[in-house]
Coordinates of C-alpha atoms in Angstrom, one line a residue:
X1 CA 35.1 42.3 29.9
X2 CA 34.4 38.6 30.6
X3 CA 32.9 38.1 27.2
X4 CA 36.0 39.6 25.6
X5 CA 38.2 37.3 27.6
X6 CA 36.1 34.3 26.6
X7 CA 36.4 35.2 22.9
X8 CA 40.1 35.7 23.2
X9 CA 40.6 32.5 25.1
X10 CA 38.6 30.6 22.5
X11 CA 40.7 32.0 19.7
X12 CA 44.0 31.1 21.5
X13 CA 42.7 27.5 22.1
X14 CA 41.9 27.0 18.4
X15 CA 45.3 28.3 17.5
X16 CA 46.8 25.8 20.0
X17 CA 45.1 22.9 18.2
X18 CA 41.8 22.5 20.1
X19 CA 38.9 21.5 17.8
X20 CA 36.8 24.5 17.1
X21 CA 33.6 22.5 17.5
X22 CA 34.7 21.4 21.0
X23 CA 35.4 25.0 22.0
X24 CA 32.0 26.1 20.7
X25 CA 30.4 23.2 22.5
X26 CA 32.1 24.1 25.8
X27 CA 30.6 27.7 25.5
X28 CA 27.1 26.3 24.8
X29 CA 27.4 24.0 27.8
X30 CA 28.5 26.8 30.1
X31 CA 25.2 28.6 29.3
X32 CA 23.2 25.4 29.6
X33 CA 24.8 24.1 32.8
X34 CA 25.1 27.4 34.6
X35 CA 28.8 26.9 34.8
X36 CA 31.8 28.8 33.6
X37 CA 33.4 28.6 30.2
X38 CA 36.7 27.5 31.8
X39 CA 35.0 24.7 33.8
X40 CA 33.5 23.4 30.6
X41 CA 36.8 23.6 28.7
X42 CA 38.5 21.5 31.4
X43 CA 35.6 19.0 31.3
X44 CA 35.9 18.5 27.6
X45 CA 37.3 15.2 26.5
X46 CA 38.7 16.6 23.2
X47 CA 40.5 19.6 24.7
X48 CA 43.7 18.8 26.7
X49 CA 43.9 20.5 30.1
X50 CA 47.4 21.8 29.3
X51 CA 46.1 23.6 26.3
X52 CA 43.5 25.3 28.4
X53 CA 46.0 26.3 31.1
X54 CA 48.6 27.6 28.6
X55 CA 45.9 29.6 26.8
X56 CA 44.8 31.1 30.1
X57 CA 48.4 32.0 31.0
X58 CA 48.9 33.7 27.6
X59 CA 45.7 35.6 28.0
X60 CA 46.7 36.7 31.5
X61 CA 50.2 37.5 30.5
X62 CA 52.0 35.2 33.0
X63 CA 53.8 31.9 32.8
X64 CA 52.3 28.4 32.6
X65 CA 54.0 25.8 34.7
X66 CA 53.1 22.4 36.2
X67 CA 54.1 22.2 39.9
X68 CA 57.5 20.6 40.5
X69 CA 57.9 17.8 43.1
X70 CA 60.9 19.7 44.5
X71 CA 58.9 22.5 46.1
X72 CA 57.4 22.9 49.5
X73 CA 53.9 24.2 50.1
X74 CA 53.7 27.3 52.4
X75 CA 50.1 28.3 52.2
X76 CA 47.3 27.4 52.6
X77 CA 47.7 24.9 55.4
X78 CA 45.2 22.1 56.1
X79 CA 43.7 23.9 59.1
X80 CA 42.7 26.8 56.8
X81 CA 40.3 24.9 54.5
X82 CA 37.6 22.3 54.6
X83 CA 38.2 20.5 51.3
X84 CA 41.4 20.4 49.3
X85 CA 39.3 20.4 46.1
X86 CA 38.0 23.9 46.7
X87 CA 41.5 25.4 46.5
X88 CA 42.5 27.5 43.5
X89 CA 45.9 28.5 44.5
X90 CA 49.0 27.5 46.4
X91 CA 52.1 29.4 47.6
X92 CA 55.2 27.3 47.5
X93 CA 58.9 27.6 48.3
X94 CA 61.4 26.3 45.8
X95 CA 64.8 24.7 46.5
X96 CA 66.3 28.0 45.7
X97 CA 64.2 29.6 48.4
X98 CA 62.1 31.5 45.9
X99 CA 58.4 31.9 46.6
X100 CA 56.0 31.1 43.7
X101 CA 52.3 31.4 43.5
X102 CA 50.5 28.7 41.5
X103 CA 46.9 29.4 40.6
X104 CA 43.9 27.9 38.7
X105 CA 42.1 31.2 37.9
X106 CA 38.4 31.8 37.2
X107 CA 37.3 34.2 34.5
X108 CA 37.1 37.0 37.0
X109 CA 40.6 36.2 38.3
X110 CA 41.9 36.6 34.7
X111 CA 40.3 40.0 34.5
X112 CA 41.8 41.1 37.8
X113 CA 45.3 39.8 36.8
X114 CA 45.2 41.6 33.5
X115 CA 44.1 44.8 35.1
X116 CA 46.5 44.9 38.0
X117 CA 49.6 42.8 37.0
X118 CA 51.4 45.6 35.1
X119 CA 51.6 47.6 38.3
X120 CA 53.0 44.6 40.3
X121 CA 56.0 43.2 38.4
X122 CA 57.3 41.3 41.4
X123 CA 54.0 39.3 41.7
X124 CA 54.0 38.8 37.9
X125 CA 57.4 37.2 38.1
X126 CA 56.3 34.8 40.8
X127 CA 52.8 34.0 39.4
X128 CA 52.3 30.7 37.6
X129 CA 49.2 29.2 35.9
X130 CA 48.7 25.5 36.4
X131 CA 46.0 22.9 35.7
X132 CA 43.3 21.9 38.3
X133 CA 44.5 18.3 38.3
X134 CA 48.1 19.2 38.9
X135 CA 47.2 21.6 41.8
X136 CA 44.9 19.1 43.4
X137 CA 47.4 16.3 43.3
X138 CA 50.2 18.5 44.6
X139 CA 48.1 19.6 47.6
X140 CA 47.0 16.0 48.2
X141 CA 50.6 14.6 48.2
X142 CA 51.9 17.6 50.2
X143 CA 49.4 16.9 53.0
X144 CA 49.3 13.1 52.7
X145 CA 50.2 12.5 56.3
X146 CA 47.6 14.8 57.7
X147 CA 45.0 13.4 55.4
X148 CA 45.7 9.8 56.6
X149 CA 45.5 11.0 60.2
X150 CA 42.2 12.7 59.5
X151 CA 40.9 9.5 57.8
X152 CA 41.8 7.4 60.7
X153 CA 40.6 9.8 63.5
X154 CA 37.6 11.4 61.9
X155 CA 35.0 9.5 64.0
X156 CA 37.1 9.8 67.1
X157 CA 37.4 13.5 66.8
X158 CA 33.7 14.0 66.1
X159 CA 32.4 11.4 68.6
X160 CA 34.9 9.1 70.2
X161 CA 32.2 6.9 71.8
X162 CA 31.2 5.7 68.3
X163 CA 34.6 4.3 67.3
X164 CA 35.2 0.6 67.2
X165 CA 39.0 1.0 67.7
X166 CA 38.3 -0.6 71.2
X167 CA 36.3 -3.8 70.6
X168 CA 34.8 -3.9 74.1
X169 CA 35.0 -1.5 77.0
X170 CA 36.1 -2.6 80.4
X171 CA 32.5 -2.9 81.7
X172 CA 31.5 -4.8 78.6
X173 CA 34.4 -7.2 79.0
X174 CA 33.6 -7.8 82.7
X175 CA 29.9 -8.5 81.8
X176 CA 30.9 -10.9 79.0
X177 CA 33.4 -12.7 81.4
X178 CA 30.6 -13.0 84.0
X179 CA 28.2 -14.5 81.5
X180 CA 30.8 -17.0 80.2
X181 CA 31.7 -18.0 83.7
X182 CA 28.1 -18.4 84.7
X183 CA 27.5 -20.6 81.6
X184 CA 30.5 -22.8 82.4
X185 CA 29.3 -23.3 86.0
X186 CA 25.7 -24.0 84.8
X187 CA 27.0 -26.6 82.3
X188 CA 28.8 -28.4 85.2
X189 CA 26.0 -28.1 87.8
X190 CA 22.6 -27.8 86.0
X191 CA 23.0 -28.2 82.2
X192 CA 19.2 -28.2 81.7
X193 CA 19.1 -24.5 82.9
X194 CA 21.6 -23.6 80.2
X195 CA 19.6 -25.4 77.6
X196 CA 16.5 -23.5 78.8
X197 CA 18.2 -20.2 78.6
X198 CA 19.6 -20.9 75.1
X199 CA 16.1 -21.8 74.0
X200 CA 14.6 -18.7 75.3
X201 CA 17.2 -16.6 73.5
X202 CA 16.8 -18.6 70.4
X203 CA 13.0 -18.4 70.4
X204 CA 13.0 -14.6 71.0
X205 CA 15.6 -14.0 68.3
X206 CA 13.9 -16.2 65.7
X207 CA 10.5 -14.7 66.6
X208 CA 11.9 -11.2 66.2
X209 CA 13.2 -11.9 62.8
X210 CA 10.0 -13.6 61.8
X211 CA 7.9 -10.7 63.0
X212 CA 9.9 -8.1 61.1
X213 CA 9.7 -10.2 57.9
X214 CA 6.0 -10.6 58.2
X215 CA 5.4 -6.9 58.9
X216 CA 7.6 -6.0 55.9
X217 CA 5.9 -8.6 53.7
X218 CA 2.5 -7.1 54.5
X219 CA 3.6 -3.8 52.8
X220 CA 6.1 -5.1 50.3
X221 CA 5.5 -4.1 46.7
X222 CA 3.3 -1.2 47.6
X223 CA 5.9 1.4 46.8
X224 CA 5.5 3.3 43.5
X225 CA 8.5 4.6 41.7
X226 CA 8.4 8.4 41.5
X227 CA 8.8 10.1 38.1
X228 CA 12.0 12.0 37.7
X229 CA 11.7 15.7 37.8
X230 CA 12.4 17.7 34.7
X231 CA 15.2 19.9 35.8
X232 CA 17.6 22.3 34.1
X233 CA 21.2 21.3 34.2
X234 CA 22.0 24.8 35.6
X235 CA 20.1 23.9 38.8
X236 CA 22.2 20.8 39.4
X237 CA 25.0 20.9 42.0
X238 CA 28.4 19.3 42.0
X239 CA 28.2 15.5 42.7
X240 CA 31.1 13.4 43.8
X241 CA 31.4 9.6 43.3
X242 CA 33.8 7.6 45.4
X243 CA 34.9 4.0 44.5
X244 CA 37.2 2.1 46.9
X245 CA 39.3 -0.4 45.0
X246 CA 41.8 -3.1 45.9
X247 CA 43.1 -5.7 43.5
X248 CA 40.4 -4.9 41.0
X249 CA 42.4 -4.6 37.7
X250 CA 40.2 -7.1 35.9
X251 CA 37.0 -5.2 36.5
X252 CA 38.3 -1.7 35.7
X253 CA 37.0 -1.5 32.1
X254 CA 33.5 -2.4 33.3
X255 CA 33.7 0.1 36.2
X256 CA 34.9 3.0 34.1
X257 CA 32.2 2.4 31.5
X258 CA 29.5 2.3 34.3
X259 CA 30.7 5.6 35.7
X260 CA 30.8 7.2 32.2
X261 CA 27.2 6.3 31.7
X262 CA 26.0 8.3 34.7
X263 CA 23.6 11.0 33.6
X264 CA 25.0 14.2 35.1
X265 CA 26.7 17.3 33.6
X266 CA 30.4 16.4 33.2
X267 CA 31.6 19.7 34.5
X268 CA 29.7 19.0 37.8
X269 CA 30.7 15.4 38.2
X270 CA 33.9 14.0 39.7
X271 CA 34.8 10.3 40.2
X272 CA 37.5 9.3 42.6
X273 CA 39.0 5.9 42.3
X274 CA 40.5 5.2 45.8
X275 CA 43.2 2.6 45.4
X276 CA 45.7 1.3 48.0
X277 CA 49.1 2.8 47.2
X278 CA 50.7 -0.7 46.9
X279 CA 48.0 -2.0 44.5
X280 CA 50.2 -1.1 41.5
X281 CA 48.3 -3.3 39.0
X282 CA 44.9 -1.6 39.6
X283 CA 46.5 1.8 39.5
X284 CA 48.3 1.0 36.3
X285 CA 45.2 -0.4 34.7
X286 CA 43.2 2.8 35.5
X287 CA 46.0 5.0 34.3
X288 CA 46.3 3.0 31.1
X289 CA 42.6 3.8 30.4
X290 CA 42.2 7.3 29.1
X291 CA 40.0 8.5 32.0
X292 CA 37.6 11.3 31.2
X293 CA 38.2 14.7 32.8
X294 CA 37.1 14.7 36.4
X295 CA 38.0 11.0 36.9
X296 CA 41.0 10.8 39.3
X297 CA 43.0 7.9 40.7
X298 CA 43.8 8.6 44.4
X299 CA 46.5 6.4 46.1
X300 CA 45.7 5.6 49.7
X301 CA 48.7 5.2 52.0
X302 CA 48.9 1.9 53.8
X303 CA 49.3 3.2 57.4
X304 CA 46.5 2.5 59.8
X305 CA 43.8 -0.1 59.2
X306 CA 43.6 -1.2 55.6
X307 CA 39.9 -0.9 55.3
X308 CA 37.3 0.5 52.9
X309 CA 36.0 3.1 55.4
X310 CA 39.5 4.5 55.9
X311 CA 39.8 4.9 52.1
X312 CA 36.4 6.6 52.0
X313 CA 37.3 9.0 54.8
X314 CA 40.5 9.9 52.9
X315 CA 38.5 10.6 49.7
X316 CA 35.9 12.6 51.7
X317 CA 38.6 15.2 52.4
X318 CA 39.3 15.6 48.7
X319 CA 35.8 15.7 47.1
X320 CA 34.3 18.9 45.8
X321 CA 30.6 17.8 45.5
X322 CA 27.8 19.0 47.7
X323 CA 26.5 15.4 47.4
X324 CA 28.5 12.2 47.6
X325 CA 27.7 8.6 46.5
X326 CA 29.7 5.5 47.2
X327 CA 29.9 2.6 44.7
X328 CA 31.7 -0.7 44.7
X329 CA 33.9 -1.9 41.9
X330 CA 31.4 -4.3 40.4
X331 CA 28.5 -1.8 40.5
X332 CA 26.4 -0.8 37.4
X333 CA 24.1 1.9 38.8
X334 CA 21.1 3.1 36.8
X335 CA 22.2 6.0 34.7
X336 CA 19.6 8.3 36.2
X337 CA 20.2 7.3 39.9
X338 CA 22.0 10.6 40.7
X339 CA 19.2 12.6 39.3
X340 CA 16.7 10.7 41.4
X341 CA 18.8 11.1 44.5
X342 CA 19.3 14.9 44.0
X343 CA 15.6 15.3 43.3
X344 CA 14.7 13.6 46.6
X345 CA 17.3 15.6 48.6
X346 CA 16.1 18.8 47.0
X347 CA 12.5 18.1 47.8
X348 CA 13.1 16.5 51.2
X349 CA 13.6 18.0 54.6
X350 CA 17.0 19.1 55.9
X351 CA 17.3 16.0 58.1
X352 CA 17.3 13.7 55.1
X353 CA 20.9 12.8 55.3
X354 CA 21.2 9.7 53.2
X355 CA 19.5 7.7 50.4
X356 CA 20.1 4.0 49.8
X357 CA 19.5 2.6 46.3
X358 CA 18.3 -1.0 46.1
X359 CA 21.0 -3.5 45.0
X360 CA 19.8 -6.1 42.5
X361 CA 21.8 -9.3 41.7
X362 CA 22.1 -10.0 38.0
X363 CA 23.7 -13.5 38.0
X364 CA 21.2 -15.4 40.1
X365 CA 21.1 -18.2 37.5
X366 CA 24.8 -19.1 38.1
X367 CA 24.0 -21.7 40.8
X368 CA 22.2 -22.2 44.1
X369 CA 24.5 -19.9 46.0
X370 CA 24.1 -17.0 43.7
X371 CA 20.3 -17.6 43.5
X372 CA 19.9 -17.6 47.3
X373 CA 22.1 -14.5 47.6
X374 CA 19.9 -12.7 45.0
X375 CA 16.8 -13.8 46.8
X376 CA 18.2 -12.6 50.1
X377 CA 19.2 -9.2 48.6
X378 CA 15.7 -8.8 47.1
X379 CA 14.1 -9.5 50.5
X380 CA 16.5 -7.1 52.3
X381 CA 16.7 -4.1 49.9
X382 CA 13.3 -4.2 48.4
X383 CA 11.3 -5.6 51.3
X384 CA 12.8 -5.0 54.8
X385 CA 14.7 -1.7 54.2
X386 CA 11.7 0.1 52.5
X387 CA 9.5 -1.0 55.5
X388 CA 12.1 0.4 58.0
X389 CA 12.5 3.6 56.0
X390 CA 8.8 4.3 55.9
X391 CA 8.7 4.2 59.7
X392 CA 11.9 6.3 60.0
X393 CA 13.6 3.4 61.8
X394 CA 17.3 2.8 61.9
X395 CA 18.3 1.7 58.4
X396 CA 21.4 -0.6 58.2
X397 CA 22.9 0.7 55.0
X398 CA 24.3 -1.5 52.3
X399 CA 28.0 -1.0 51.5
X400 CA 27.2 0.5 48.1
X401 CA 25.0 3.1 46.4
X402 CA 24.7 5.3 49.5
X403 CA 24.0 8.9 48.5
X404 CA 24.8 11.5 51.2
X405 CA 24.5 15.2 51.7
X406 CA 28.2 15.9 52.3
X407 CA 27.4 18.3 55.1
X408 CA 25.6 15.5 57.0
X409 CA 28.3 13.0 56.4
X410 CA 31.0 15.4 57.7
X411 CA 28.8 16.3 60.7
X412 CA 28.7 12.7 62.0
X413 CA 32.4 12.2 61.3
X414 CA 32.3 10.1 58.1
X415 CA 32.9 6.3 58.3
X416 CA 34.5 4.4 61.2
X417 CA 37.8 3.0 59.8
X418 CA 37.9 0.3 62.5
X419 CA 34.5 -1.1 61.7
X420 CA 34.5 -3.8 59.0
X421 CA 30.8 -3.3 58.2
X422 CA 31.1 0.5 58.1
X423 CA 27.8 0.9 56.2
X424 CA 25.5 -0.6 58.9
X425 CA 27.3 1.3 61.6
X426 CA 27.0 4.6 59.7
X427 CA 23.3 4.1 59.3
X428 CA 22.9 3.7 63.0
X429 CA 25.1 6.8 63.8
X430 CA 23.1 8.9 61.3
X431 CA 19.9 8.0 63.1
X432 CA 21.4 8.7 66.5
X433 CA 22.5 12.1 65.3
X434 CA 19.0 13.0 64.1
X435 CA 19.3 12.3 60.4
X436 CA 16.7 10.3 58.4
X437 CA 17.6 7.7 55.7
X438 CA 15.2 6.8 52.9
X439 CA 15.2 4.5 49.9
X440 CA 15.6 5.2 46.1
X441 CA 13.7 3.4 43.4
X442 CA 16.4 3.3 40.7
X443 CA 18.7 0.3 41.4
X444 CA 22.3 -0.6 41.2
X445 CA 23.2 -3.9 39.5
X446 CA 25.7 -6.2 41.1
X447 CA 26.9 -9.9 40.9
X448 CA 26.7 -12.4 43.7
X449 CA 29.7 -14.5 44.7
X450 CA 29.5 -18.0 43.2
X451 CA 32.4 -19.5 45.1
X452 CA 31.6 -20.7 48.7
X453 CA 34.9 -19.7 50.1
X454 CA 34.5 -16.1 48.7
X455 CA 31.0 -15.9 50.1
X456 CA 32.1 -17.2 53.5
X457 CA 34.8 -14.6 53.9
X458 CA 32.5 -11.8 52.8
X459 CA 29.7 -12.9 55.2
X460 CA 32.2 -13.3 58.0
X461 CA 33.2 -9.7 57.6
X462 CA 29.6 -8.5 57.5
X463 CA 28.6 -10.4 60.7
X464 CA 31.8 -9.4 62.5
X465 CA 31.0 -5.8 61.7
X466 CA 27.4 -6.2 62.9
X467 CA 28.9 -7.5 66.2
X468 CA 31.3 -4.6 66.4
X469 CA 28.4 -2.2 65.8
X470 CA 26.2 -3.7 68.4
X471 CA 29.0 -3.6 71.0
X472 CA 29.6 0.1 70.2
X473 CA 26.0 1.1 70.3
X474 CA 25.4 -0.7 73.6
X475 CA 28.2 1.1 75.5
X476 CA 25.5 3.4 76.8
X477 CA 22.0 1.8 76.3
X478 CA 20.2 4.6 78.1
X479 CA 21.6 7.2 75.8
X480 CA 20.8 5.0 72.8
X481 CA 17.1 4.9 73.9
X482 CA 17.1 8.6 74.4
X483 CA 18.5 9.3 71.0
X484 CA 16.4 6.8 69.0
X485 CA 13.2 6.7 71.1
X486 CA 11.7 3.6 72.6
X487 CA 10.0 2.2 69.4
X488 CA 13.1 2.6 67.2
X489 CA 15.3 1.2 69.9
X490 CA 13.1 -1.9 70.1
X491 CA 13.0 -2.4 66.3
X492 CA 16.8 -1.9 66.1
X493 CA 17.4 -4.6 68.6
X494 CA 14.8 -7.0 67.1
X495 CA 16.8 -6.7 63.9
X496 CA 20.4 -6.7 65.1
X497 CA 20.3 -8.9 68.2
X498 CA 17.8 -11.2 66.5
X499 CA 20.0 -11.6 63.4
X500 CA 23.3 -12.2 65.4
X501 CA 21.8 -14.5 68.0
X502 CA 19.7 -16.6 65.6
X503 CA 22.7 -17.1 63.3
X504 CA 24.9 -18.3 66.2
X505 CA 22.3 -20.6 67.8
X506 CA 20.6 -22.0 64.6
X507 CA 22.9 -25.1 64.3
X508 CA 22.7 -25.8 68.0
X509 CA 18.9 -25.9 67.8
X510 CA 19.1 -28.2 64.8
X511 CA 21.3 -30.6 66.7
X512 CA 19.0 -30.5 69.7
X513 CA 15.9 -31.2 67.5
X514 CA 17.7 -34.2 66.0
X515 CA 18.7 -35.5 69.4
X516 CA 15.2 -35.1 70.7
X517 CA 13.7 -36.8 67.6
X518 CA 16.0 -39.8 68.2
X519 CA 14.8 -39.9 71.9
X520 CA 18.2 -39.8 73.4
X521 CA 18.4 -39.8 77.2
X522 CA 20.1 -36.5 77.6
X523 CA 17.4 -34.6 75.7
X524 CA 14.6 -36.3 77.6
X525 CA 16.2 -35.3 80.9
X526 CA 17.1 -31.8 79.9
X527 CA 13.9 -30.6 78.2
X528 CA 10.1 -30.8 78.1
X529 CA 8.9 -32.3 74.8
X530 CA 7.1 -29.0 74.1
X531 CA 10.4 -27.0 73.8
X532 CA 11.9 -28.9 70.8
X533 CA 8.4 -28.7 69.1
X534 CA 8.5 -24.9 69.7
X535 CA 12.1 -24.8 68.3
X536 CA 11.0 -26.7 65.2
X537 CA 8.0 -24.3 64.7
X538 CA 10.3 -21.3 65.0
X539 CA 12.7 -22.7 62.4
X540 CA 10.0 -23.6 60.0
X541 CA 8.3 -20.2 60.4
X542 CA 11.7 -18.6 59.8
X543 CA 12.1 -20.5 56.5
X544 CA 8.6 -19.6 55.4
X545 CA 8.7 -15.9 56.4
X546 CA 12.1 -15.4 54.6
X547 CA 10.7 -17.1 51.5
X548 CA 7.4 -15.2 51.7
X549 CA 9.2 -11.8 51.9
X550 CA 11.4 -12.6 48.9
X551 CA 8.5 -13.8 46.8
X552 CA 6.5 -10.7 47.7
X553 CA 9.1 -8.4 46.2
X554 CA 9.9 -10.7 43.3
X555 CA 6.3 -11.4 42.3
X556 CA 6.7 -9.9 38.8
X557 CA 10.2 -11.2 38.2
X558 CA 11.4 -14.7 37.2
X559 CA 14.1 -16.3 39.3
X560 CA 14.8 -19.6 37.8
X561 CA 15.3 -22.6 40.2
X562 CA 13.9 -23.4 43.6
X563 CA 14.8 -21.4 46.6
X564 CA 12.9 -22.8 49.6
X565 CA 14.5 -26.3 49.7
X566 CA 18.0 -24.6 49.8
X567 CA 17.2 -22.2 52.7
X568 CA 18.2 -24.6 55.6
X569 CA 21.6 -25.2 54.0
X570 CA 22.1 -21.5 53.3
X571 CA 21.4 -20.7 56.9
X572 CA 23.9 -23.3 58.0
X573 CA 26.5 -21.5 55.9
X574 CA 25.5 -18.2 57.6
X575 CA 26.0 -19.8 61.0
X576 CA 29.4 -21.0 60.0
X577 CA 30.2 -17.4 59.0
X578 CA 28.8 -16.1 62.3
X579 CA 30.9 -18.4 64.5
X580 CA 33.9 -17.5 62.3
X581 CA 33.1 -13.8 62.8
X582 CA 32.9 -14.3 66.6
X583 CA 36.3 -15.9 66.6
X584 CA 37.8 -13.2 64.4
X585 CA 36.3 -10.5 66.7
X586 CA 38.6 -11.8 69.4
X587 CA 41.7 -12.6 67.4
X588 CA 41.7 -10.1 64.5
X589 CA 38.9 -7.6 64.8
X590 CA 40.1 -5.2 62.0
X591 CA 40.9 -7.9 59.4
X592 CA 39.3 -6.9 56.1
X593 CA 38.8 -10.1 54.0
X594 CA 38.6 -8.7 50.5
X595 CA 35.8 -9.9 48.2
X596 CA 37.4 -10.4 44.7
X597 CA 35.2 -9.2 41.8
X598 CA 35.3 -10.3 38.1
X599 CA 33.7 -8.6 35.1
X600 CA 30.0 -9.5 34.7
X601 CA 29.3 -12.3 32.2
X602 CA 25.7 -11.1 31.8
X603 CA 24.4 -10.0 28.5
X604 CA 21.1 -8.9 30.0
X605 CA 21.0 -7.2 33.4
X606 CA 18.3 -7.7 36.0
X607 CA 15.1 -5.7 35.4
X608 CA 15.2 -2.1 36.6

């Protein structure tokens, strides 16, 4: 029966104007991909989805109709399903109080309709065939308010203690107030004690960062890329790509091209472009492009925090894939990255919840700032993170190229919409919930900011998010130790506390070293000469360990221009961003300072 329907449907499509070669190709792909003929027809770029839906309606003997905006959904309700994308029908009430049933049928549904509809004329009169895109958009817009609420409250519903909606708890605020008051009294009564305390914190923080870099450096470059498995397309699951966009019209052509190049069966791939609803220019640019089937533009309502994690949570409620990956607007992922990720998930244990692809900067030659950014990314994504992953430590995710099992992502409550460094926070929460994060070998290419102002706003947001994350995780330190284990807890704090404290104290220590070198009276009275020497050694070792880790992972790659002489100035910029982040944490904790992206000017990408 199914074969007869397929043959009849193919004939109807050809009569409607669909190219015969495309119809035949869809049939071949349905066999090759283990999918249905209808799915492949809708995934074909040369066959209009309206042609397919009309032909299905003619075959089933019912009417074709796109869903009107003047109807109200009756069933199903949001509480009755887990993902809007899994729906194949909707019962609606028209303005004339007539009930209609809109359906996107499978081949089996068509057979059932043909066999039973003649005996049910009332249902036949109310049944309508529509397109998958039309049904999905109707259900999204009909439940927009509930979807926004879900996006905002997803973490709080799952585990409210992990939400950064409250910056500091009452006990944390009291402790911070006590520390600031103590510091103020110490400055007035015994300033040398405060200097001593700051130097202890500085020395421990810098030493922690140095230790982690040296340990990572010792094993950097030892990882061997795994060969991709030869796999039948029929074995591959549905994969969803989400890209959060805001004011990115200029980069849309590059982005769409990069997504089209992903090596995955088109009937099993969906790409959601998550755009703020008032970003009319980006939405119009995407709509102007003839997006392939499965590529959808999703407008995100402006209520609640206007952050990337809120947009991702909104999209998570719409995806159909068993696996989900997040990319940024400027990303050019390796075309086989999804295949590598699925292979690792398929071969890994059930607690493998996320895979991070390394991010490689392609425009390192565009000035000292871009070169240092590229060097820093190399040290982080190809040095430090692989070392942490091999030890199953807490992995602070990058904001892009994160591949997830959707079930794991939903289990932990998605992203925190109130955390402006949602990636690092999610990595910590996954670890606390018992999920492991590992690294991929195939990279994603990005471009570094070349403008100091753009870089500063981006780094401020990152450091503010790290501060938010640390405050959230330390609401119950004993529980954190229990969930992570002692060793992972220590490594986590060596990384996070060391990074935040050293960034804040670095310029103070430079000033102190200069004062001591000039033999000013205050420095002589406040400190033993051994302490500034120790500070200087810490700083120099920090420079050298950072440079050594970067060189270890870049040993086979050419990065034109010197890096080491620029590190002191680069770290000063990081300190400016850290103090700016600390100020914003008090005045505007949820401010998302957008990083603008421009199309890449590279003719040759970084090596992969």
